[in-house]
mmCIF file of C-alpha atoms in Angstrom:
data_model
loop_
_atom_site.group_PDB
_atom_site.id
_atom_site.type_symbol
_atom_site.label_atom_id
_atom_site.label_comp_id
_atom_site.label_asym_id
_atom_site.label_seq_id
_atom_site.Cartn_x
_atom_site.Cartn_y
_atom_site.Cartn_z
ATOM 1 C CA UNK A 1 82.525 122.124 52.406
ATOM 2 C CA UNK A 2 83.212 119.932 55.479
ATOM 3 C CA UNK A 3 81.745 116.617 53.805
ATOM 4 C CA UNK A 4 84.065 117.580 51.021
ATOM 5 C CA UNK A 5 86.892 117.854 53.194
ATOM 6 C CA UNK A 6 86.253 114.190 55.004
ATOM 7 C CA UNK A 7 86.171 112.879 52.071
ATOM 8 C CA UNK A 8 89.550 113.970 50.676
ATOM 9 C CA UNK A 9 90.984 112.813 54.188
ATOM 10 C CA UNK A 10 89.730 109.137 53.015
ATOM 11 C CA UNK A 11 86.548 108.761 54.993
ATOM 12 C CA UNK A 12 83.711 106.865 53.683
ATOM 13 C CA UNK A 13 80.183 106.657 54.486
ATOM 14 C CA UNK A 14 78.345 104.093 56.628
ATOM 15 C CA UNK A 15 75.246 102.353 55.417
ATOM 16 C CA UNK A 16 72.159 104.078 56.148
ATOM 17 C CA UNK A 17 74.231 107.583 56.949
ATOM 18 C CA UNK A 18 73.397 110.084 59.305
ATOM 19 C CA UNK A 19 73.549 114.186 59.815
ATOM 20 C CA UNK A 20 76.563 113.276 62.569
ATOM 21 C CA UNK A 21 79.750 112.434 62.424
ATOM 22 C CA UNK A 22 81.756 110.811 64.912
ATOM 23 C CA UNK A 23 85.644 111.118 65.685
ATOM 24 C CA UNK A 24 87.696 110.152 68.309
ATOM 25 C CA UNK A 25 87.528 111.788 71.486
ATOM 26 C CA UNK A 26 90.019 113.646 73.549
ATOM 27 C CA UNK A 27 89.594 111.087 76.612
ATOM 28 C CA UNK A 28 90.193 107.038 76.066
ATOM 29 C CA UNK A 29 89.902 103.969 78.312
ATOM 30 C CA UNK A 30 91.704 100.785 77.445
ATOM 31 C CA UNK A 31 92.556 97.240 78.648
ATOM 32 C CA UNK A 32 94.960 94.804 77.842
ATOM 33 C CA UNK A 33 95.766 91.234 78.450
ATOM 34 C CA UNK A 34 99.104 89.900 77.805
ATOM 35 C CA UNK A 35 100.765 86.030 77.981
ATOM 36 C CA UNK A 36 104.436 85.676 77.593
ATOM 37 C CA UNK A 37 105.628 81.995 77.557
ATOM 38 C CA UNK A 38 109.634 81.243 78.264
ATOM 39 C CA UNK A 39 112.127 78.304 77.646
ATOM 40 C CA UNK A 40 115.681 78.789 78.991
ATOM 41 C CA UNK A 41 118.550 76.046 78.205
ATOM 42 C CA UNK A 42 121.562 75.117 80.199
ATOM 43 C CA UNK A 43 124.947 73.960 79.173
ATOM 44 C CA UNK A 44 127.350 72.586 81.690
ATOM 45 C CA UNK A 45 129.707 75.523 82.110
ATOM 46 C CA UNK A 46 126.534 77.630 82.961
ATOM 47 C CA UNK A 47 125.838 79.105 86.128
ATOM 48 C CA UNK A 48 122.060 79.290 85.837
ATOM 49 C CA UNK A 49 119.903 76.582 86.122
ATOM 50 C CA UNK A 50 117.412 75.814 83.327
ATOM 51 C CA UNK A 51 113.999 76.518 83.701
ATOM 52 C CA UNK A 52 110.911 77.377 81.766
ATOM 53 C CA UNK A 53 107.989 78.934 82.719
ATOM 54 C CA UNK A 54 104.867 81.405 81.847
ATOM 55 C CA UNK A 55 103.432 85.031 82.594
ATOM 56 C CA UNK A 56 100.044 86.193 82.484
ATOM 57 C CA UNK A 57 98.812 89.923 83.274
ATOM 58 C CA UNK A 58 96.673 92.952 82.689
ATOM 59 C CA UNK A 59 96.233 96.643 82.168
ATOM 60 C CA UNK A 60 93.846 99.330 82.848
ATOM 61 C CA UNK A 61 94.371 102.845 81.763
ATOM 62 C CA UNK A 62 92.884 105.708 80.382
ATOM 63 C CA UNK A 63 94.437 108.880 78.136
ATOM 64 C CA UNK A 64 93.972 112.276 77.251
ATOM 65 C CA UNK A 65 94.438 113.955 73.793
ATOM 66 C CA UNK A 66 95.190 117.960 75.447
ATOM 67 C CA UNK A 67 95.648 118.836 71.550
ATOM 68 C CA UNK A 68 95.893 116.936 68.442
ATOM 69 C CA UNK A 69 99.316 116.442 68.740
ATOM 70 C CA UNK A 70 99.783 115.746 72.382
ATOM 71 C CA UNK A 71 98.447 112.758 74.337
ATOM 72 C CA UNK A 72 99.264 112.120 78.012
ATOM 73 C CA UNK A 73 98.267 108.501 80.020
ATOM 74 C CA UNK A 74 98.411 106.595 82.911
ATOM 75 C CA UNK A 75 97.675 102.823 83.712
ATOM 76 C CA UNK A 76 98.314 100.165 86.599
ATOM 77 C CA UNK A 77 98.501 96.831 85.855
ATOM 78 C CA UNK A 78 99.263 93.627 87.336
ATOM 79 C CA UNK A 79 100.935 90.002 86.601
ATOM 80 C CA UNK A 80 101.456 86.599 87.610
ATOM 81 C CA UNK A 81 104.724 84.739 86.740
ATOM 82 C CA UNK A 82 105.395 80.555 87.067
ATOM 83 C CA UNK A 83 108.785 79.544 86.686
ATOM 84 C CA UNK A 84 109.804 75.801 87.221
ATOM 85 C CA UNK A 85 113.366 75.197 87.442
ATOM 86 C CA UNK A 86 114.737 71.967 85.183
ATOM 87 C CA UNK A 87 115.971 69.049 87.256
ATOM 88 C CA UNK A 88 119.863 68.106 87.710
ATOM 89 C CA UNK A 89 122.027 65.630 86.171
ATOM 90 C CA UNK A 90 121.428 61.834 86.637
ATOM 91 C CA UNK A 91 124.338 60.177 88.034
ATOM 92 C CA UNK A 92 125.469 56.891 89.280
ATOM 93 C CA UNK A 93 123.712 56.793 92.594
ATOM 94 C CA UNK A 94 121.640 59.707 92.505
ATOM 95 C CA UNK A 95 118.270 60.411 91.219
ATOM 96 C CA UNK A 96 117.302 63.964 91.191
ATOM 97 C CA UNK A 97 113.684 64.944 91.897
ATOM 98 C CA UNK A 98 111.927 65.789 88.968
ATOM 99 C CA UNK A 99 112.096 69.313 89.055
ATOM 100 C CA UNK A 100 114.128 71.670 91.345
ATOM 101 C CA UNK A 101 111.581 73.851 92.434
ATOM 102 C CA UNK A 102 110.421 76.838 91.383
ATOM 103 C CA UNK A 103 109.227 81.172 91.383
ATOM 104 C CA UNK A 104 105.719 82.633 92.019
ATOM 105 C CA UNK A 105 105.378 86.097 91.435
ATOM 106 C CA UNK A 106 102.495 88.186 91.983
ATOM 107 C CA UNK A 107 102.804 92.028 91.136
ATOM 108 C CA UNK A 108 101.663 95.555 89.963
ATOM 109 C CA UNK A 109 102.687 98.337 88.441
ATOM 110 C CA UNK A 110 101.781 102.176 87.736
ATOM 111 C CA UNK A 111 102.638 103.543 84.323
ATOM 112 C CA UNK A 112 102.430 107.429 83.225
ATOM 113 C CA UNK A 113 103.435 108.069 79.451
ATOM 114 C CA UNK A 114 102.679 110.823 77.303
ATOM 115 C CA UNK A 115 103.883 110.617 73.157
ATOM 116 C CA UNK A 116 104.008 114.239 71.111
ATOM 117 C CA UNK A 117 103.923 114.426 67.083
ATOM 118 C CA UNK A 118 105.768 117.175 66.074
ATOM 119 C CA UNK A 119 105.118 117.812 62.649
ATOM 120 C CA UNK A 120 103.141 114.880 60.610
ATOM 121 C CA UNK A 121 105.745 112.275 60.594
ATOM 122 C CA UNK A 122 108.330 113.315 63.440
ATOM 123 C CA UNK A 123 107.071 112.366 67.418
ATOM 124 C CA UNK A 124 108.773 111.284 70.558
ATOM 125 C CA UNK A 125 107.096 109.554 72.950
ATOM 126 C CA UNK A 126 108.231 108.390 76.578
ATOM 127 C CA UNK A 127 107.263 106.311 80.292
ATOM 128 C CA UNK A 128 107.896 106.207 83.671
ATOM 129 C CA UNK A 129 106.886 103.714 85.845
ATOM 130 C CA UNK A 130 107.011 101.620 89.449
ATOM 131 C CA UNK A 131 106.058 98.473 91.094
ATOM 132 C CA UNK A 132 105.985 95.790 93.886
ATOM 133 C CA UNK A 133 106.067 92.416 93.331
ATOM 134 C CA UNK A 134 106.021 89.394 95.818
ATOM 135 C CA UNK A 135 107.733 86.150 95.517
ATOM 136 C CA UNK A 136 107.280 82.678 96.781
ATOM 137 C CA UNK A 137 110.411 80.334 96.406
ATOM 138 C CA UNK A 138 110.402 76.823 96.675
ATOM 139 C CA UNK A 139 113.547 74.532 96.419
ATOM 140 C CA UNK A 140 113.232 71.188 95.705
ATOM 141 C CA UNK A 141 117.206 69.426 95.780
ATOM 142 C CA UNK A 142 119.116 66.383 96.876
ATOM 143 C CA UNK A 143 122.259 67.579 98.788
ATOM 144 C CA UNK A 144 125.762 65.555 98.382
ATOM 145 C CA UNK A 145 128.458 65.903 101.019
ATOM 146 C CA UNK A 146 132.224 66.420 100.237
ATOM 147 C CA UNK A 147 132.026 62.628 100.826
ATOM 148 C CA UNK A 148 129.132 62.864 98.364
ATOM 149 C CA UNK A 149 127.708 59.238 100.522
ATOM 150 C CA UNK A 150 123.691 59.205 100.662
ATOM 151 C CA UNK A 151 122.071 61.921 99.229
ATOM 152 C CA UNK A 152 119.692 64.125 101.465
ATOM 153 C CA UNK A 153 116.567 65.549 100.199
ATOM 154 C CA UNK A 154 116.006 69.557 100.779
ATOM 155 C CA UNK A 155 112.351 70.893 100.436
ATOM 156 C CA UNK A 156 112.602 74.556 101.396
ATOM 157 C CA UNK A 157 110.233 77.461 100.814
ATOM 158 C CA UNK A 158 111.021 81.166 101.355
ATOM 159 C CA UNK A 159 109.020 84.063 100.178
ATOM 160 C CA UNK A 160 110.272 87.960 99.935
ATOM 161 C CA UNK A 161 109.449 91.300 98.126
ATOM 162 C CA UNK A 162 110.725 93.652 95.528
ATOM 163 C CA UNK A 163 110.210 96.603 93.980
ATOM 164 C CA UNK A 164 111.136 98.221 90.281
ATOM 165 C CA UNK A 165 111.213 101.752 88.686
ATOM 166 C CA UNK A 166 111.713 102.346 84.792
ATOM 167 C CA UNK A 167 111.638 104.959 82.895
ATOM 168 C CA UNK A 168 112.033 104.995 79.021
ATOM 169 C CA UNK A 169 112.069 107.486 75.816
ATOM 170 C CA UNK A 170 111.899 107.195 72.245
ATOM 171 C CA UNK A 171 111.896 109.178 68.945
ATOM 172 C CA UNK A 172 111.158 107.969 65.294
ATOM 173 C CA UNK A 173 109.893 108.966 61.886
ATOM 174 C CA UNK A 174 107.156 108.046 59.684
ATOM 175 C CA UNK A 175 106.982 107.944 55.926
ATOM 176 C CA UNK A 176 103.790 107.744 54.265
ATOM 177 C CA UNK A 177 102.524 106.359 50.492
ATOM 178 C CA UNK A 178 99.129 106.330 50.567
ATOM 179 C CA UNK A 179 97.870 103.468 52.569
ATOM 180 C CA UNK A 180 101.516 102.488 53.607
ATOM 181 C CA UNK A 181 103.820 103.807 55.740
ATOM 182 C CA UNK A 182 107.293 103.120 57.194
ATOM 183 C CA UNK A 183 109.719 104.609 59.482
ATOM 184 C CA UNK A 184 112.706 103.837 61.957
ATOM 185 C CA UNK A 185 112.900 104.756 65.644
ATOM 186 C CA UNK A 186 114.966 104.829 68.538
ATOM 187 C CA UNK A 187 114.780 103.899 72.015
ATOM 188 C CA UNK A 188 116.595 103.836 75.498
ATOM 189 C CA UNK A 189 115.031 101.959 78.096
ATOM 190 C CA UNK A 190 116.553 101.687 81.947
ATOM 191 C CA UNK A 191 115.056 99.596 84.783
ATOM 192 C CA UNK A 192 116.287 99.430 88.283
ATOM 193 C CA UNK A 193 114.890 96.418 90.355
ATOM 194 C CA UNK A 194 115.477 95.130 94.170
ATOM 195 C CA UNK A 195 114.569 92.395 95.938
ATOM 196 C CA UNK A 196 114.828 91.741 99.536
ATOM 197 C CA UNK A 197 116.855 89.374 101.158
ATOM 198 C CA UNK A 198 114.953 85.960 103.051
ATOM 199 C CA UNK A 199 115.398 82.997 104.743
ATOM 200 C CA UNK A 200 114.027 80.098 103.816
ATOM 201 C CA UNK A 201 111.712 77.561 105.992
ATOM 202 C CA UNK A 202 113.104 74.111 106.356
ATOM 203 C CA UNK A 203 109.666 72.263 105.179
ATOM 204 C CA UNK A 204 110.957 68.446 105.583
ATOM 205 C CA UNK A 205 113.445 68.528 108.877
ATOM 206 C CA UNK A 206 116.866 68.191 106.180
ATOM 207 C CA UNK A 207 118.325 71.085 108.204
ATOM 208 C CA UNK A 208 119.451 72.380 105.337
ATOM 209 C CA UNK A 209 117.762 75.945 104.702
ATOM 210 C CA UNK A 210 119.341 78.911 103.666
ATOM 211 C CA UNK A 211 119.495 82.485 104.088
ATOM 212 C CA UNK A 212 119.923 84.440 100.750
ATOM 213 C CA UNK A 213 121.111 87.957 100.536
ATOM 214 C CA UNK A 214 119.562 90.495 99.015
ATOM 215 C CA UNK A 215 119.835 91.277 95.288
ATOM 216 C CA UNK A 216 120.140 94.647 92.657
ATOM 217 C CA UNK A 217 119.782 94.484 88.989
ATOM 218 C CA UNK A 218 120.316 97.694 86.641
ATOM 219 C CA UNK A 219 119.626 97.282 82.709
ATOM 220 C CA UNK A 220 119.939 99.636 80.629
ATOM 221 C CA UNK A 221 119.359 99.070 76.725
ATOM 222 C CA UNK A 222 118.973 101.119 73.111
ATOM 223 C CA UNK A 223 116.523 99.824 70.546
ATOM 224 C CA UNK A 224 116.606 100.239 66.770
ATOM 225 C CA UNK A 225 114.133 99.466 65.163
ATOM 226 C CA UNK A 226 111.939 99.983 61.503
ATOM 227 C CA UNK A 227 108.096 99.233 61.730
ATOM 228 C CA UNK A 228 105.456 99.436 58.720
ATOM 229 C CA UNK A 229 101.931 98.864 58.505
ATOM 230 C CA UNK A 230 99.040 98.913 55.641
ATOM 231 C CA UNK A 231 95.514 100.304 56.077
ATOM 232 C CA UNK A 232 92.869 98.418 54.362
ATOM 233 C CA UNK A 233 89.586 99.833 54.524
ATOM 234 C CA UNK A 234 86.200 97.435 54.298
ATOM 235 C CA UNK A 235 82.739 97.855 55.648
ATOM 236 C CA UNK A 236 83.225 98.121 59.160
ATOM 237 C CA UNK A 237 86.405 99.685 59.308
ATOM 238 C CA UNK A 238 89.681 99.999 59.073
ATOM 239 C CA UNK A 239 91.790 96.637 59.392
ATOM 240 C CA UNK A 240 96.125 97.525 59.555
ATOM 241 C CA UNK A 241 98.405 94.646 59.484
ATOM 242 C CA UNK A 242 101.390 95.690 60.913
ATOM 243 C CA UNK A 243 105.367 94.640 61.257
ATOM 244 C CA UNK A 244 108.459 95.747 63.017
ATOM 245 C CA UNK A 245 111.830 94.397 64.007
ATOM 246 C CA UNK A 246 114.221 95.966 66.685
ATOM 247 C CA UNK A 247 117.985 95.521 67.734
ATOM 248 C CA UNK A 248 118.165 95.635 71.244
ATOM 249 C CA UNK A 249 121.385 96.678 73.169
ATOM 250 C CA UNK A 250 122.130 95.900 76.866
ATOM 251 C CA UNK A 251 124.636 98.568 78.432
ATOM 252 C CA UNK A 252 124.938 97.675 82.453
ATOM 253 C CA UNK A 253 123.277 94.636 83.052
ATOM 254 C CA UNK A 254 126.349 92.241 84.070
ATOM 255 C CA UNK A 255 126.777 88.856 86.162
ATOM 256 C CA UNK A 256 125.545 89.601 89.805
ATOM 257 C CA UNK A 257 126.808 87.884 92.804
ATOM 258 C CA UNK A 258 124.340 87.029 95.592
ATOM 259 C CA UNK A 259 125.622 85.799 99.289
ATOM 260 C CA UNK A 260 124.137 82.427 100.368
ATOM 261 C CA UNK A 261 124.574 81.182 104.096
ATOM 262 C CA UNK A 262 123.268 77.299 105.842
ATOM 263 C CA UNK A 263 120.963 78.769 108.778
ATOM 264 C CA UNK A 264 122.374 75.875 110.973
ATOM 265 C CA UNK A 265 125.797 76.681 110.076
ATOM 266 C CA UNK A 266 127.536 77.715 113.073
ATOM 267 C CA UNK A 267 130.641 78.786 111.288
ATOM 268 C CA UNK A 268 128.332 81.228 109.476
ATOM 269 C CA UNK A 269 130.269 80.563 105.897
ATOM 270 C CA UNK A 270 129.096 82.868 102.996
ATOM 271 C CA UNK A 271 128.985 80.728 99.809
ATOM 272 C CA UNK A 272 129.082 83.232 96.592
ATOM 273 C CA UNK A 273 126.348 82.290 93.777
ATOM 274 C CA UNK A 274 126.929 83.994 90.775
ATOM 275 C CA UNK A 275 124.502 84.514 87.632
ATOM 276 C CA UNK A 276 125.441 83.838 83.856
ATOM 277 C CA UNK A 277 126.443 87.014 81.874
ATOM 278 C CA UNK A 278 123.579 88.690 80.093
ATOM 279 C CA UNK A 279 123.684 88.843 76.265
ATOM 280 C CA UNK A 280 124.671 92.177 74.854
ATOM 281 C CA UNK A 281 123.051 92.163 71.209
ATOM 282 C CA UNK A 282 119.297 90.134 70.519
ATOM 283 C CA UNK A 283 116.608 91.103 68.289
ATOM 284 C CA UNK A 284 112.642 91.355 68.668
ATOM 285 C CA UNK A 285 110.289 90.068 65.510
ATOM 286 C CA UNK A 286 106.819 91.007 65.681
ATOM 287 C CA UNK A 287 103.794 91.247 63.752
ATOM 288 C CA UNK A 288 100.371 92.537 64.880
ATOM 289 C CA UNK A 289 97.226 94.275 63.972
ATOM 290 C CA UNK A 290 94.855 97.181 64.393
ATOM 291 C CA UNK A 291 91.223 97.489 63.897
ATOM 292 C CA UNK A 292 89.458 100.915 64.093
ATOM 293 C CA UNK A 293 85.765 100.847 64.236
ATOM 294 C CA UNK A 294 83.522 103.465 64.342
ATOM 295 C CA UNK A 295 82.150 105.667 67.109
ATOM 296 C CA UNK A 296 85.689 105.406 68.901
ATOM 297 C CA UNK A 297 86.212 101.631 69.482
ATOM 298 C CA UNK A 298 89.389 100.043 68.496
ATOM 299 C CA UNK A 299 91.096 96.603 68.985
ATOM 300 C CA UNK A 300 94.729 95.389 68.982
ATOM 301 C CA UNK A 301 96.479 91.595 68.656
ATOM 302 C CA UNK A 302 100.136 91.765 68.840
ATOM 303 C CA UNK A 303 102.572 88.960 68.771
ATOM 304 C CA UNK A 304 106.480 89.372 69.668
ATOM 305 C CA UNK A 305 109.396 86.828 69.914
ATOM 306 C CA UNK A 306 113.120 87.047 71.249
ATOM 307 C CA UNK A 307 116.002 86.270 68.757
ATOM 308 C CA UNK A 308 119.592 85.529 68.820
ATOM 309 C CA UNK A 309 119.639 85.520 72.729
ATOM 310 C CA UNK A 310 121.525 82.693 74.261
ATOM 311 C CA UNK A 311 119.799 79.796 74.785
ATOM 312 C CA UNK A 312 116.689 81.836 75.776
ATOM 313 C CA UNK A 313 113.674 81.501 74.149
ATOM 314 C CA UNK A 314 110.494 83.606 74.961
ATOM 315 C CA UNK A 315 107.203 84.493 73.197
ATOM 316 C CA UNK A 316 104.748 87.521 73.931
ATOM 317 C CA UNK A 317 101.108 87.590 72.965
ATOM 318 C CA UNK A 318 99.258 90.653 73.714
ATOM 319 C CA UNK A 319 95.487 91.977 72.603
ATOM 320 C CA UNK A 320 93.906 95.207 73.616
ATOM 321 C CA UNK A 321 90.432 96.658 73.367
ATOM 322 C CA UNK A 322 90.345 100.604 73.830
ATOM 323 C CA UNK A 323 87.075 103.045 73.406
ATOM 324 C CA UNK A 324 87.038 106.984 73.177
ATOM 325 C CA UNK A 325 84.653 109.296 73.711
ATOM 326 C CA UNK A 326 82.766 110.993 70.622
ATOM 327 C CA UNK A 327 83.356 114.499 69.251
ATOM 328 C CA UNK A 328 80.406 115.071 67.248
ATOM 329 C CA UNK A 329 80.089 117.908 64.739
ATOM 330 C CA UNK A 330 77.411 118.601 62.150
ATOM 331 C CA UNK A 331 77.802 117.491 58.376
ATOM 332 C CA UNK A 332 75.170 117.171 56.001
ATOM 333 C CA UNK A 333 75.220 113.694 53.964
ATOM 334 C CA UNK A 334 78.187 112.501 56.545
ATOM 335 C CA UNK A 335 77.950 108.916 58.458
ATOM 336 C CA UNK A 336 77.785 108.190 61.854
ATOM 337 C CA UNK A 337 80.506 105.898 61.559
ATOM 338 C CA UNK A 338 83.632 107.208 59.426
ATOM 339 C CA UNK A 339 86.056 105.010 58.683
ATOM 340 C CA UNK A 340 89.354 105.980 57.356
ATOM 341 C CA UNK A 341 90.546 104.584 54.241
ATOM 342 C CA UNK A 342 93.881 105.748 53.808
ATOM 343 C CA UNK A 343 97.444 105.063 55.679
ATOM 344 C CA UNK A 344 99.496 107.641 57.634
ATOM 345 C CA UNK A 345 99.510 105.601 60.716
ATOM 346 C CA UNK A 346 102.557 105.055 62.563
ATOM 347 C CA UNK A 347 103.618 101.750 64.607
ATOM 348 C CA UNK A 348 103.668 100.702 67.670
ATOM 349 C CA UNK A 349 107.010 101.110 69.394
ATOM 350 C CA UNK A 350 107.667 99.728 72.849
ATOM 351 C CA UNK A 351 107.342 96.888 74.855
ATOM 352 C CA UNK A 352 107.460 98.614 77.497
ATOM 353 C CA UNK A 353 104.497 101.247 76.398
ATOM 354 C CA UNK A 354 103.620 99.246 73.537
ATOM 355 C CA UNK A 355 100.079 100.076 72.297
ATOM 356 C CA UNK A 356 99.525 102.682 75.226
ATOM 357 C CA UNK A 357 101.606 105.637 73.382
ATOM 358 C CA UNK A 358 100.707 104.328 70.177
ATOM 359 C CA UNK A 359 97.338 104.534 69.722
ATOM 360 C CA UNK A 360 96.632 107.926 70.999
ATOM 361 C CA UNK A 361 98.682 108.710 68.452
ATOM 362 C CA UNK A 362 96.148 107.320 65.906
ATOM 363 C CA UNK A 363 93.035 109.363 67.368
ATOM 364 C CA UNK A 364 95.242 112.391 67.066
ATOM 365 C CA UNK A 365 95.870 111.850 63.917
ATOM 366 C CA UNK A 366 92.488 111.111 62.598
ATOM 367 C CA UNK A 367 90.843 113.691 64.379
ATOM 368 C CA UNK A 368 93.693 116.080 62.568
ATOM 369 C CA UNK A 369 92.731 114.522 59.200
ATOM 370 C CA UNK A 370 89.035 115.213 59.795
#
């Protein structure tokens, strides 16, 4: 009766078979390592400097399936961002450095997220999160006078702190055909981030540090978005290519306005730097896949790029390894290593959850199917 059942789920047998079978646990542990490259433009009515740069990171976290529907998680993670900023304009006279300096970041977070199916293709699924980062400035410039005579080179360094808090929440449906299966979604996202005002050291004598004020961003964005995927079943498991693509809609993040001050300045004037207005409307391409194995052990490879934002370019590579513990139940004739053959398996969502909502999701399901 049961091996009957497993096999109308779509569960085939392992060589050499077994009087166990295993499913996926109620508890998971997971890691993931993510890269994100970036490339930013600059035209001359710009604000913003150009600059390019990279970000590395991790995450640890585990989850917990409390029924087959319902999955709650946690994880901390941390990063490392490089930015370099492009140099200035050559002119008549005067030679910029090569580059203009640059950001170091270093920081880490604490996600909580739980997702909740509530029938077979209707969930909703949500985060909230926090975290510190510290920064390390370094500006590299030659500074012109109103009489703009012999330029004066400014090495400065300045480091301060910051910290963020997000919280996001989705909902989306999931059509199935067999080993295919489709579905839109929705998704607001809001993050509020500070970071501390500093002054900066004067590293070559110039004179010519400043003090910076401090600085408040709030975004706040919808995504719309359709993902699909394909289950392909072989000999050690269960290999799903996946797709999606998302509009993305930015509500209250507008140009900010950040007071600047020369330390040596006894007339203490404020000079006003302003940032470039954000875009409103982008998109997000991505295409990624999921391999189950047996006894609980899945991996992930995801790849994401930004569209149709002004002169912004920016990449996203991130791969994941996750293992759950085993529920083991007796079955005459069944493997130890099911593998499911068929689809039903929705997509990942988020960027900001990503894989971490998403694939608890998939244990719940299979365990449901079994």
């Amino acid at each position: 009766m049961e091996k009957s059942r497993d096999e109308a789920a779509g569960f085939v047998t392992a060589a050499g078979g077994g009087d166990e079978e295993v499913s996926f646990g109620r508890l998971s542990v997971f890691f993931n390592a993510r890269y994100e490259s970036f490339d930013r433009d600059r035209k001359e009515a710009d604000e913003e400097r150009a600059y390019e740069g990279d970000t590395w990171g991790g995450q640890f976290g585990a989850d917990y399936r409390i029924t087959d529907a319902w999955v709650v998680g946690a994880l901390v993670g941390f990063d490392h961002t490089s930015t370099n900023f492009d140099a200035d304009v050559q002119a008549t006279g005067f030679f910029p450095f090569p580059n203009e300096g640059g950001v170091q970041t270093h920081g880490g977070f604490l996600n909580i997220y739980s997702s909740y199916n509530i029938t077979d293709g209707l969930y909703v699924e949500g985060t909230l999160g926090g975290g510190y980062t510290d920064y390390a400035f370094d500006r590299d410039v030659l500074y012109l006078d109103s009489g703009r005579a012999t330029p004066i080179p400014v090495i400065a360094e300045g480091d301060t702190w910051g910290v963020q808090g997000s919280a996001s929440g989705g909902v989306g449906y999931d059509f199935y055909f067999d080993a295919f299966s489709i579905g839109p979604y929705v998704r607001a996202n809001y993050t509020r981030t500070y970071v501390d005002g500093f002054t900066e050291d004067d590293t070559n004598g110039s004179g010519l540090q400043m003090t910076f004020g401090e600085d408040n961003t709030d975004s706040f964005t919808s995504v719309v978005g359709l993902g699909a995927s394909y289950a392909i079943s072989t000999d050690f498991g269960v290999i799903i290519p996946q797709g999606r693509i998302e509009w993305e809609h930015e509500f209250a993040r507008d140009r900010r306005t950040i007071e600047a001050q020369f330390v040596n300045d006894a007339s203490g004037t404020t000079f006003l730097t302003r940032t470039d207005s954000p875009d409103r409307n982008y998109f997000n391409a991505a295409a990624s896949v999921l391999v189950l194995l047996p006894n609980g052990w899945m991996a992930f490879a995801d790849y994401e790029a930004l569209l149709a934002y002004h002169e912004l370019e920016r990449h996203r590579g991130t791969r994941s390894a996750s293992a759950s513990s085993s529920d083991r139940r007796s079955g005459e004739g069944v493997a130890s290593g099911p593998r499911r053959a068929a689809g039903g398996l929705p997509q990942p969502r988020s960027r900001v959850w990503g894989l971490n909502c998403w694939a608890p999701r998939q244990r719940a399901r299979a365990n449901a199917l079994t």
